[in-house]
Short mmCIF file of C-alpha atoms in Angstrom, two decimals:
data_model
loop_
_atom_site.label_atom_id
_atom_site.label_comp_id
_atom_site.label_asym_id
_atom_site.label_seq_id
_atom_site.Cartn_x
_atom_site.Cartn_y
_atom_site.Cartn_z
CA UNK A 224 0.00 0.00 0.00
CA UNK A 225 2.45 2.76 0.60
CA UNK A 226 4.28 1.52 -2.46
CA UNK A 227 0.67 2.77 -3.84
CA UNK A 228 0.84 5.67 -2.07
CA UNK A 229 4.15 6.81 -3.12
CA UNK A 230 2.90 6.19 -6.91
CA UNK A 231 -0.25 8.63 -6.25
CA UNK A 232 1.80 11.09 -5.01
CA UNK A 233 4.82 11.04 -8.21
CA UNK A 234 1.31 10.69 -10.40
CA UNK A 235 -0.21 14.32 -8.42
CA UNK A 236 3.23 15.90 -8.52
CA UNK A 237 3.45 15.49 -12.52
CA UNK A 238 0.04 16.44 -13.31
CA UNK A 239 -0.03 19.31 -11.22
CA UNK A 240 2.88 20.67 -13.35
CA UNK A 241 0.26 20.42 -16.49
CA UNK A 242 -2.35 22.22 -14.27
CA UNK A 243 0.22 24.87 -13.51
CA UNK A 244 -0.52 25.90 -17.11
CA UNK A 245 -3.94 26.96 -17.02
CA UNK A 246 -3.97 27.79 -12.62
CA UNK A 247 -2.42 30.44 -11.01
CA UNK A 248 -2.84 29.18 -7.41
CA UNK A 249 -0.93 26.13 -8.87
CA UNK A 250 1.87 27.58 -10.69
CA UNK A 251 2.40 29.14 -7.21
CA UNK A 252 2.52 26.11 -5.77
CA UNK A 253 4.74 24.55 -8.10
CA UNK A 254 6.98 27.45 -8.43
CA UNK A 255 7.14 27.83 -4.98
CA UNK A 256 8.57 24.41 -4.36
CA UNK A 257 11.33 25.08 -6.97
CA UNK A 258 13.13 27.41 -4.33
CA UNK A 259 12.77 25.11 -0.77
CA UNK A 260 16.19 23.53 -0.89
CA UNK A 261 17.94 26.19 -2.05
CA UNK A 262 16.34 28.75 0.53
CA UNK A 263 17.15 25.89 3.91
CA UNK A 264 20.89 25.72 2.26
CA UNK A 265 21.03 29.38 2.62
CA UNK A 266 19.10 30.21 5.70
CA UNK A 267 19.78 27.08 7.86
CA UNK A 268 23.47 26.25 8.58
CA UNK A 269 24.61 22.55 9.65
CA UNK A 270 25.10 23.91 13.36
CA UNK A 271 21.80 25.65 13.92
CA UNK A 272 19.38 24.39 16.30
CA UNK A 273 15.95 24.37 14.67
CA UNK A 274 12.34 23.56 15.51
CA UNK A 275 9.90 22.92 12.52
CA UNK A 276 6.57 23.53 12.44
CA UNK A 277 4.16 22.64 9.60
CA UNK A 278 0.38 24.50 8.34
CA UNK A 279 -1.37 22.66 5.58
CA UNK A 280 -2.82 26.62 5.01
CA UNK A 281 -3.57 30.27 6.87
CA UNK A 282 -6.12 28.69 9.21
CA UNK A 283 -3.71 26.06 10.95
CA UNK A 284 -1.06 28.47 10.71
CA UNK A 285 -3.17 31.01 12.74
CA UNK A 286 -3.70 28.09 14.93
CA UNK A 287 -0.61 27.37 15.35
CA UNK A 288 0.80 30.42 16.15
CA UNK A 289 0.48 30.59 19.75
CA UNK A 290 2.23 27.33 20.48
CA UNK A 291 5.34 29.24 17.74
CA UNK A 292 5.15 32.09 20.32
CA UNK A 293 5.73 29.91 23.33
CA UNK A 294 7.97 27.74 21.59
CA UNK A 295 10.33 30.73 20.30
CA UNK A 296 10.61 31.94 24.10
CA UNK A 297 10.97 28.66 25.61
CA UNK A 298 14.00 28.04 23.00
CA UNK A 299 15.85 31.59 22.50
CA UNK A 300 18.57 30.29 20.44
CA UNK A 301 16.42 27.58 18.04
CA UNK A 302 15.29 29.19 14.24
CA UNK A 303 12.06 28.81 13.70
CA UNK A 304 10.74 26.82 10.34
CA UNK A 305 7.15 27.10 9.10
CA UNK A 306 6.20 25.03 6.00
CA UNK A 307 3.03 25.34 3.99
CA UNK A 308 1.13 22.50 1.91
CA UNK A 309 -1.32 25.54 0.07
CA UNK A 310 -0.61 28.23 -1.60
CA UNK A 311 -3.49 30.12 0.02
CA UNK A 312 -1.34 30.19 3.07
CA UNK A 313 2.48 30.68 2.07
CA UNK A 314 1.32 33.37 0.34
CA UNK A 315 -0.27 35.35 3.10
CA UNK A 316 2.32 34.82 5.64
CA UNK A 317 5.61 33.89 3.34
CA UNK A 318 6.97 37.41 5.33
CA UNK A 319 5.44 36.41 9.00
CA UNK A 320 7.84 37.11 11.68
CA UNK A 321 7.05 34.74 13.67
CA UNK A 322 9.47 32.14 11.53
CA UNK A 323 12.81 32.23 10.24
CA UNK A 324 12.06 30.39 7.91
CA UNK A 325 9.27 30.09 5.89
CA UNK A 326 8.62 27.79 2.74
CA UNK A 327 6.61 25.50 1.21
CA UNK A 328 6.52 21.44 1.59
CA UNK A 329 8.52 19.53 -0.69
CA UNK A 330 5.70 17.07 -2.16
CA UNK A 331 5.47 13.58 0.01
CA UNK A 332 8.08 11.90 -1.84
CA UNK A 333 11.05 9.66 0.42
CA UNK A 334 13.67 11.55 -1.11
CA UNK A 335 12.07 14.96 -0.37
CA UNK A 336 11.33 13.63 2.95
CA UNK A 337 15.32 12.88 3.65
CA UNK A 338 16.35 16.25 1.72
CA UNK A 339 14.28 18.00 3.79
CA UNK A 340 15.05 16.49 6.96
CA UNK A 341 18.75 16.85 6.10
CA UNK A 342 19.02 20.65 5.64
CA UNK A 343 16.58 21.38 8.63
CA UNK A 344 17.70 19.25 11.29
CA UNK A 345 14.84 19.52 13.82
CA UNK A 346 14.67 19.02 17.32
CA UNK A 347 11.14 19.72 17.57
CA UNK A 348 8.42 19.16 15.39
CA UNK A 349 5.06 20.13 15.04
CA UNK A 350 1.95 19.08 12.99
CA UNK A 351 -0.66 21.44 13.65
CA UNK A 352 -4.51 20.07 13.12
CA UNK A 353 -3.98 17.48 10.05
CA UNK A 354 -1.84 16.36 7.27
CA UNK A 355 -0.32 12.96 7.89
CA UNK A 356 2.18 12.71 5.11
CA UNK A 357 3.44 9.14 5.28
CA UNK A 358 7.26 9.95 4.01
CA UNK A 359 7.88 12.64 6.18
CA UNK A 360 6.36 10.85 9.24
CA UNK A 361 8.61 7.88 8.76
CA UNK A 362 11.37 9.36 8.53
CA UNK A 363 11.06 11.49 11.83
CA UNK A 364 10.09 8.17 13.37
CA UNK A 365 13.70 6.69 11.90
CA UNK A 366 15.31 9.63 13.29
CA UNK A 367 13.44 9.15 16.39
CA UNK A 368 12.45 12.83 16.67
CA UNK A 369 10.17 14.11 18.95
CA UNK A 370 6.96 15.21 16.73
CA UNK A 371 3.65 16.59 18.23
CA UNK A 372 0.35 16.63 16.54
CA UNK A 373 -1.11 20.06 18.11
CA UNK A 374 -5.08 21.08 18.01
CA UNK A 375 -5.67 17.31 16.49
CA UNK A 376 -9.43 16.94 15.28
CA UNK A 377 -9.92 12.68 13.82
CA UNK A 378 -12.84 11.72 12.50
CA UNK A 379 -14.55 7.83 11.71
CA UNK A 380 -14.11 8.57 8.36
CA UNK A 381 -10.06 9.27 7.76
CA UNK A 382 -8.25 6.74 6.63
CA UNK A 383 -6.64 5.45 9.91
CA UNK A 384 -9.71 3.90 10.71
CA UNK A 385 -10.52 1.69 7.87
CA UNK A 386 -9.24 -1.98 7.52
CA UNK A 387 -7.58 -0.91 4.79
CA UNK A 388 -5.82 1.94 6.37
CA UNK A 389 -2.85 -0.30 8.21
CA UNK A 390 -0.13 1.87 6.57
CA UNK A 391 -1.48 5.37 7.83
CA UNK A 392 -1.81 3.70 11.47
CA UNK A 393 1.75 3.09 11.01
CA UNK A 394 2.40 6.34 10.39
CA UNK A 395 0.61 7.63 13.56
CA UNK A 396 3.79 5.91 15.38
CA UNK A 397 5.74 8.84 14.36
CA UNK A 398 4.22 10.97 17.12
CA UNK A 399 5.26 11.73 20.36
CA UNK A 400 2.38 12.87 21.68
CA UNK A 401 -1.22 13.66 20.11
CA UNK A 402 -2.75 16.92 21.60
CA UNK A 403 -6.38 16.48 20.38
CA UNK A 404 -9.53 18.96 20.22
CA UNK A 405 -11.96 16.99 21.76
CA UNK A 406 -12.94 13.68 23.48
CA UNK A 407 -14.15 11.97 20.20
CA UNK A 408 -10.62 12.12 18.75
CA UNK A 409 -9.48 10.94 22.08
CA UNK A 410 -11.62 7.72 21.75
CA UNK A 411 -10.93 6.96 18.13
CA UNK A 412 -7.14 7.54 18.64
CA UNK A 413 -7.30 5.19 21.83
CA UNK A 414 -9.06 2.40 19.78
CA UNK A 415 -6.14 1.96 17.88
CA UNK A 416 -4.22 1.52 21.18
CA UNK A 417 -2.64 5.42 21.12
CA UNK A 418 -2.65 6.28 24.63
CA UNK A 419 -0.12 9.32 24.66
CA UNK A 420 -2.66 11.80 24.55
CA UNK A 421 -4.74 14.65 25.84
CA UNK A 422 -7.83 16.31 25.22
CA UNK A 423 -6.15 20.27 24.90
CA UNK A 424 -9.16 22.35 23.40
CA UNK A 425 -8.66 24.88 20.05
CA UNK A 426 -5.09 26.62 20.49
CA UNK A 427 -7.19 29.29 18.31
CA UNK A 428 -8.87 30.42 21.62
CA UNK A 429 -5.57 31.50 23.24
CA UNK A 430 -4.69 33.04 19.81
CA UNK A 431 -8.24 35.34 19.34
CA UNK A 432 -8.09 36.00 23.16
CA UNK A 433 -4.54 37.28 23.25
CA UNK A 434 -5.84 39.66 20.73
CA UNK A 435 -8.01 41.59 23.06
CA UNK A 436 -4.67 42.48 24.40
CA UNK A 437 -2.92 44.34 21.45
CA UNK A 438 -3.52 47.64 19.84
CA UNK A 439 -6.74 47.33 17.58
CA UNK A 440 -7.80 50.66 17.28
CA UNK A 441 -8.15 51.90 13.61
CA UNK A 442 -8.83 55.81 13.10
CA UNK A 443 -10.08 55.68 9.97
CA UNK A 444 -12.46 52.60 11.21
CA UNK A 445 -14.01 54.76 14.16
CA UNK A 446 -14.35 58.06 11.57
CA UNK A 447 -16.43 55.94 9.47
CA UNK A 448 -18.62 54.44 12.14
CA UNK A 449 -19.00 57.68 13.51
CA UNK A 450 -21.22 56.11 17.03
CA UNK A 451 -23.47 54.67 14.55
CA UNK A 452 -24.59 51.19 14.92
CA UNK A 453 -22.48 49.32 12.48
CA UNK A 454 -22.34 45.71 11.14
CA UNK A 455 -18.85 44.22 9.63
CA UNK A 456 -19.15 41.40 6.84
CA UNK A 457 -16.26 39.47 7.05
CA UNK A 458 -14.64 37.26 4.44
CA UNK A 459 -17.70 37.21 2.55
CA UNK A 460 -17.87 35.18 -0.58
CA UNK A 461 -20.55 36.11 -3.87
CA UNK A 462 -23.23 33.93 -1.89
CA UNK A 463 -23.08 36.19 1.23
CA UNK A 464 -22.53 39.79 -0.36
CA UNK A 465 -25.88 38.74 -2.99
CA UNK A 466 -28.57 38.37 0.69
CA UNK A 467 -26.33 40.99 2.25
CA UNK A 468 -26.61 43.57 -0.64
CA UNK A 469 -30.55 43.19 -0.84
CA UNK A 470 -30.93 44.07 3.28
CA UNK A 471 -28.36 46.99 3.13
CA UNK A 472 -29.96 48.01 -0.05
CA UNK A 473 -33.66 47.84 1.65
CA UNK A 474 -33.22 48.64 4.98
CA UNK A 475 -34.95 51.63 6.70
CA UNK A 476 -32.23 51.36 9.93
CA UNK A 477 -29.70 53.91 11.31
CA UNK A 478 -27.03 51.49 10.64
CA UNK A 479 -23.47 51.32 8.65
CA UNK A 480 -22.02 48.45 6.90
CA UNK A 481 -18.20 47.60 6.77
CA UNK A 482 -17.78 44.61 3.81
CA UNK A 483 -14.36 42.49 3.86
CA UNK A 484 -14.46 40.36 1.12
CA UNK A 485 -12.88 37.13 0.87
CA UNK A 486 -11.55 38.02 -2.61
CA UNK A 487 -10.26 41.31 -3.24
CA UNK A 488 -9.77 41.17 -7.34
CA UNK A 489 -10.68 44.71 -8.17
CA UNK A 490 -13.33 43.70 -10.99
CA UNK A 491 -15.23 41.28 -8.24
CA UNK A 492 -14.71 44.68 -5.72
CA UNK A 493 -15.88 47.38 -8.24
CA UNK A 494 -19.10 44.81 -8.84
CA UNK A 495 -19.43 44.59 -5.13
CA UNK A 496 -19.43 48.53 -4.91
CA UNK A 497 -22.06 48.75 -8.29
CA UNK A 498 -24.34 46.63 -6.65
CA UNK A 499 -24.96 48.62 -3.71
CA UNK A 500 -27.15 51.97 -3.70
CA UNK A 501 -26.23 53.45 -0.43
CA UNK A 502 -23.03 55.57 -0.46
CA UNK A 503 -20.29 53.50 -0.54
CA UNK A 504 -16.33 53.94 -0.65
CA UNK A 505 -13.43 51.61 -1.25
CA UNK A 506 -10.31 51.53 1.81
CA UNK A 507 -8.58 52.08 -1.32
CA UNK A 508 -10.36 55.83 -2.00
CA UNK A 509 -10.58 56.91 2.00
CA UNK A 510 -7.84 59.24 1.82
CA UNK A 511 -9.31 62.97 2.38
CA UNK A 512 -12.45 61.48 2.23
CA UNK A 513 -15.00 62.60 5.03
CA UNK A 514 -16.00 58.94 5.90
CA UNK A 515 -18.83 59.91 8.55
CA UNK A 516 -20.90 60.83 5.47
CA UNK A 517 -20.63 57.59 3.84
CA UNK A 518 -22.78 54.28 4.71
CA UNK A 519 -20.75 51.50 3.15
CA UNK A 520 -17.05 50.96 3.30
CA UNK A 521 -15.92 48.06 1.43
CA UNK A 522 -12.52 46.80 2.36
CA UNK A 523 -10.43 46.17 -0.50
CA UNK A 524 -7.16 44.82 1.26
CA UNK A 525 -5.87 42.18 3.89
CA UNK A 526 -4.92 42.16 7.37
CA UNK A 527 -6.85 44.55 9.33
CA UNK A 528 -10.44 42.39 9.27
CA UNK A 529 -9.53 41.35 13.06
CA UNK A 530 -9.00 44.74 13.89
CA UNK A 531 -12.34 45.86 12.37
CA UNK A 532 -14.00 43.41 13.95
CA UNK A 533 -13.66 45.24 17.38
CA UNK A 534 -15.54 48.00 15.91
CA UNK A 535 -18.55 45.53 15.05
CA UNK A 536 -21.95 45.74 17.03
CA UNK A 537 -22.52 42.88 14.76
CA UNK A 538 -20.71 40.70 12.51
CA UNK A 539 -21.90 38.67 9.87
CA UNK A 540 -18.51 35.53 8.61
CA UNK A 541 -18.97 34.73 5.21
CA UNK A 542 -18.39 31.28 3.85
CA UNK A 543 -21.18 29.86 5.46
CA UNK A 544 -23.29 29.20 1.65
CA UNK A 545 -20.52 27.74 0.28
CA UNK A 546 -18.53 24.18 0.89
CA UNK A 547 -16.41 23.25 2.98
CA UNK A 548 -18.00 26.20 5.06
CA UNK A 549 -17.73 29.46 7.37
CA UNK A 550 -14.74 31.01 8.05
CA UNK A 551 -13.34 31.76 11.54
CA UNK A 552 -15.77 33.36 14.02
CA UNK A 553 -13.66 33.03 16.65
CA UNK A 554 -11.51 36.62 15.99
CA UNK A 555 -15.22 38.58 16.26
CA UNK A 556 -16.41 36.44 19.77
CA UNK A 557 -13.91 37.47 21.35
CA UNK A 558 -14.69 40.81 21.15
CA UNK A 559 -18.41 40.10 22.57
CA UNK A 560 -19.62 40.79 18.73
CA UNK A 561 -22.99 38.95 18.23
CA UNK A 562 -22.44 36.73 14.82
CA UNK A 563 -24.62 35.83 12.23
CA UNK A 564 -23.50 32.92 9.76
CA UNK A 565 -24.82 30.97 6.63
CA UNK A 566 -25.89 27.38 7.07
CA UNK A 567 -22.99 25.09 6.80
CA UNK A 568 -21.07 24.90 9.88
CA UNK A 569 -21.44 21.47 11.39
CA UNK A 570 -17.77 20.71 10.39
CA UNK A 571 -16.62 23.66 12.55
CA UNK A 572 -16.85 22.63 16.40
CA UNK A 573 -16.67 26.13 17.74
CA UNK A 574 -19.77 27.22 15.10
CA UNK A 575 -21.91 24.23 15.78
CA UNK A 576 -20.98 25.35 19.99
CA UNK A 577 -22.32 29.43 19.40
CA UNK A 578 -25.07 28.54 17.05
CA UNK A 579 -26.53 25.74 20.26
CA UNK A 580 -24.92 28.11 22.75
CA UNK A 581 -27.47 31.03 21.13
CA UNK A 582 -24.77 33.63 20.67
CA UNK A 583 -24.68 33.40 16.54
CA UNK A 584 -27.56 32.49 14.81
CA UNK A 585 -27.69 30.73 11.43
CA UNK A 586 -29.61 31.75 8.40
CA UNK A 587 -30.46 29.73 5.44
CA UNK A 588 -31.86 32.47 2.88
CA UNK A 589 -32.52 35.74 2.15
CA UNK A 590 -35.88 36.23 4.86
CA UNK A 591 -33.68 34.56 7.72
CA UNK A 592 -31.06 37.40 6.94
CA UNK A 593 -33.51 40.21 7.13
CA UNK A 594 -35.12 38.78 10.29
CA UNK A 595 -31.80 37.96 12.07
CA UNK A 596 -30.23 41.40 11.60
CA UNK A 597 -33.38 43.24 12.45
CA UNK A 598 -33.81 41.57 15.14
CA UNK A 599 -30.35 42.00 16.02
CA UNK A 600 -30.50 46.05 15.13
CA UNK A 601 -33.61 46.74 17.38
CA UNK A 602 -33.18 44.65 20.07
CA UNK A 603 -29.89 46.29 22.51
CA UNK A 604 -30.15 43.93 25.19
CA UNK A 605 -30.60 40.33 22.96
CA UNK A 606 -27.21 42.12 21.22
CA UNK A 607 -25.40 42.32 24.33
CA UNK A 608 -26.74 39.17 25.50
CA UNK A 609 -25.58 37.13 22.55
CA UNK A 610 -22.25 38.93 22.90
CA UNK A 611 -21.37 38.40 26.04
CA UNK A 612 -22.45 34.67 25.06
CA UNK A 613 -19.74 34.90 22.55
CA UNK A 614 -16.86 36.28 24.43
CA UNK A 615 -17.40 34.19 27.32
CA UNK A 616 -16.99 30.76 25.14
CA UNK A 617 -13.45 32.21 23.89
CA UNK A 618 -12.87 32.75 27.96
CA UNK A 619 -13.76 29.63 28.96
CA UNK A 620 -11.94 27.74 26.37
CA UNK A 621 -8.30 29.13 26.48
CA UNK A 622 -5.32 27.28 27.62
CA UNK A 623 -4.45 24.89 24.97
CA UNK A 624 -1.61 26.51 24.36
CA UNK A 625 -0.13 26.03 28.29
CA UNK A 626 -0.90 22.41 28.45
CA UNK A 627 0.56 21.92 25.18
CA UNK A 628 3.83 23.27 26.65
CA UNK A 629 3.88 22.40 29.86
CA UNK A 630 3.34 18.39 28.66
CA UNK A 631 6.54 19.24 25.96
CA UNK A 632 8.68 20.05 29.04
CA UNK A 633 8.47 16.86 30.29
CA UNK A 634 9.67 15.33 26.99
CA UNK A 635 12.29 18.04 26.11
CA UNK A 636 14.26 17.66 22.80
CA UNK A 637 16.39 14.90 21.10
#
């Protein structure tokens, strides 16, 4: 089977070269991978100290990112590498500064696995959420190198699990220790006789709560909201922006509207900005603008959403009419922001917790919309109430990120 395996993977790797010719997203990915051996060769000497850390995209990188924190003051003197499977991450945070390093995965192949392995060294490493690839797994495990699966989520239906899935249990062997998300991937991992592990929560909870301790404040945020009652749209795809568009279009309310599309292509933006009959302006056009007289402000860049979000008296996360579902409403609960989402969730635990919890609310079409936001608009103490339901289920569920560390201490490095 992994003989298999390895064949799939040589089979991806060549026709994703073809692809490259007609995508984009993966010419970056193949171009990026062009440059990872030469970049470790430069960056990482044969006497550095290095801990490794891998993100199959942005969200597990985000997720990840408080454990990096810890880890980079817990070992001073170690460089830091961060490796991306997607292209939709590298290229967000290829200039973090969180890392030293940061590059893409070599595909799963055995000699990637050993070239890799070879230039970076680790003494630590960590898989954050998912992504068991079998070649790099077994060779950690040859090099008997302590490797941590961090924020773990398993489900009945991975591969581990089936009868046919004897070579990816293997690979599980590879792991130090499993720090898993819930009791469910507790059960399933003890089934199959893994007892080195511990339920640790979301490390995204210490991530969006540390947040409430940094510098949000945006000027040009709180001249456009202007004390007026203001709902921000975040990462909203087509799906969202087409119900959204028809209440801000319709409504009758004292009430502003701050849109943060997922994709910021200028021709999707300017359609965005058409569509909309209220008076609207672009980040891109605020300058000497007198934002208190406008009603919409569409955000046409990346990187200050969070921010925005603690300007929100209510917040509406895209994603939520479209597969595999709704982005991260995490970064707006923990500012106490009431949240309104579309209808697939159930494969995010924390969404499926608000929506039973009552502090977001799920719509399914264009009259649930209307009523939610209304609702939402006229009614100041169910707002506060469904806030204060939000930020208190970020509270309550931080401190992955100390048990995480404080269980690495005891193991230490190789």
């Amino acid at each position: 089977m992994l003989f298999l395996y390895n064949l799939i993977v040589r089979i991806a790797g060549f026709l994703l070269k073809i692809i490259a010719f007609y995508s984009p997203k993966i010419k970056l990915f193949i171009e990026g991978r062009k440059v990872v051996f030469p970049t470790l060769e430069q960056k990482i000497k044969p006497f550095d100290k290095t801990i490794w850390f891998h993100a199959a995209s942005l969200g597990e990188y985000e997720q990840g990112l408080p454990v990096i924190e810890k880890i980079k003051e817990k070992f001073p003197l170690h460089k830091i590498v961060v490796t991306f499977f997607s292209p939709s991450g590298y290229e967000v945070r290829k200039n973090n500064t969180a890392a030293d390093v940061t590059v893409y995965l070599p595909l799963d192949t055995k000699k990637n696995a050993q070239e890799f392995l070879k230039l970076v060294h680790p003494d630590l490493v960590f898989f954050i959420k998912y992504e068991y690839w079998l070649n790099y797994l077994s060779e950690l495990k040859n090099q008997n190198t302590p490797t941590y699966l961090i924020s773990g989520i398993l489900r009945e239906n991975q591969m581990f699990f089936k009868w046919y899935g004897g070579f990816y249990r293997k690979a599980l062997d590879a792991f130090t220790y499993f720090f898993v998300q819930n009791e469910n991937s507790k059960k399933l991992l003890l089934q199959l006789g893994k007892t080195n592990v511990a339920v640790s929560g979301d490390t995204r909870f210490d991530r969006v709560a540390a947040i409430l301790e940094k510098n949000n404040a945006l000027d040009f945020i709180a001249n456009f909201k202007n004390d007026t009652l203001t709902i921000v749209i975040g990462s909203s795809w087509p799906k969202d922006e087409h119900l959204i568009v028809d209440f801000i279009n319709s409504n009758n309310y004292n009430v502003k509207f701050i849109i943060a599309p997922h994709n910021i292509k200028e021709e999707q933006i300017q359609q965005l900005k058409n569509s909309i009959t209220r008076k609207t302006i672009l980040f891109s056009e605020k300058e000497n603008a007198a934002l208190a007289e406008y009603d919409v402000l569409i955000i046409n860049t990346i990187g200050i959403l969070t921010k925005i979000y603690s300007y929100a008296d209510i917040a509406y996360v895209g994603g939520g009419f479209g597969n595999p579902g709704v982005h991260n409403i995490l970064e707006p609960a923990t500012f106490g922001v009431p949240i309104v989402i579309g209808p697939n969730y159930s494969h995010f635990a924390e969404a499926t917790a608000l929506v039973n919890l009552e502090g977001c609310t799920s719509v399914s079409n264009k009259k649930e919309l209307d009523a939610a936001f209304t609702n939402l608009i006229l009614n100041e103490v169910e707002r506060q109430e469904k806030g204060h339901i939000c930020s208190t289920f970020v509270q309550m569920n931080k401190g992955a990120t100390n048990m995480i560390m404080n269980t690495i201490s005891k193991f230490g490095t190789h």
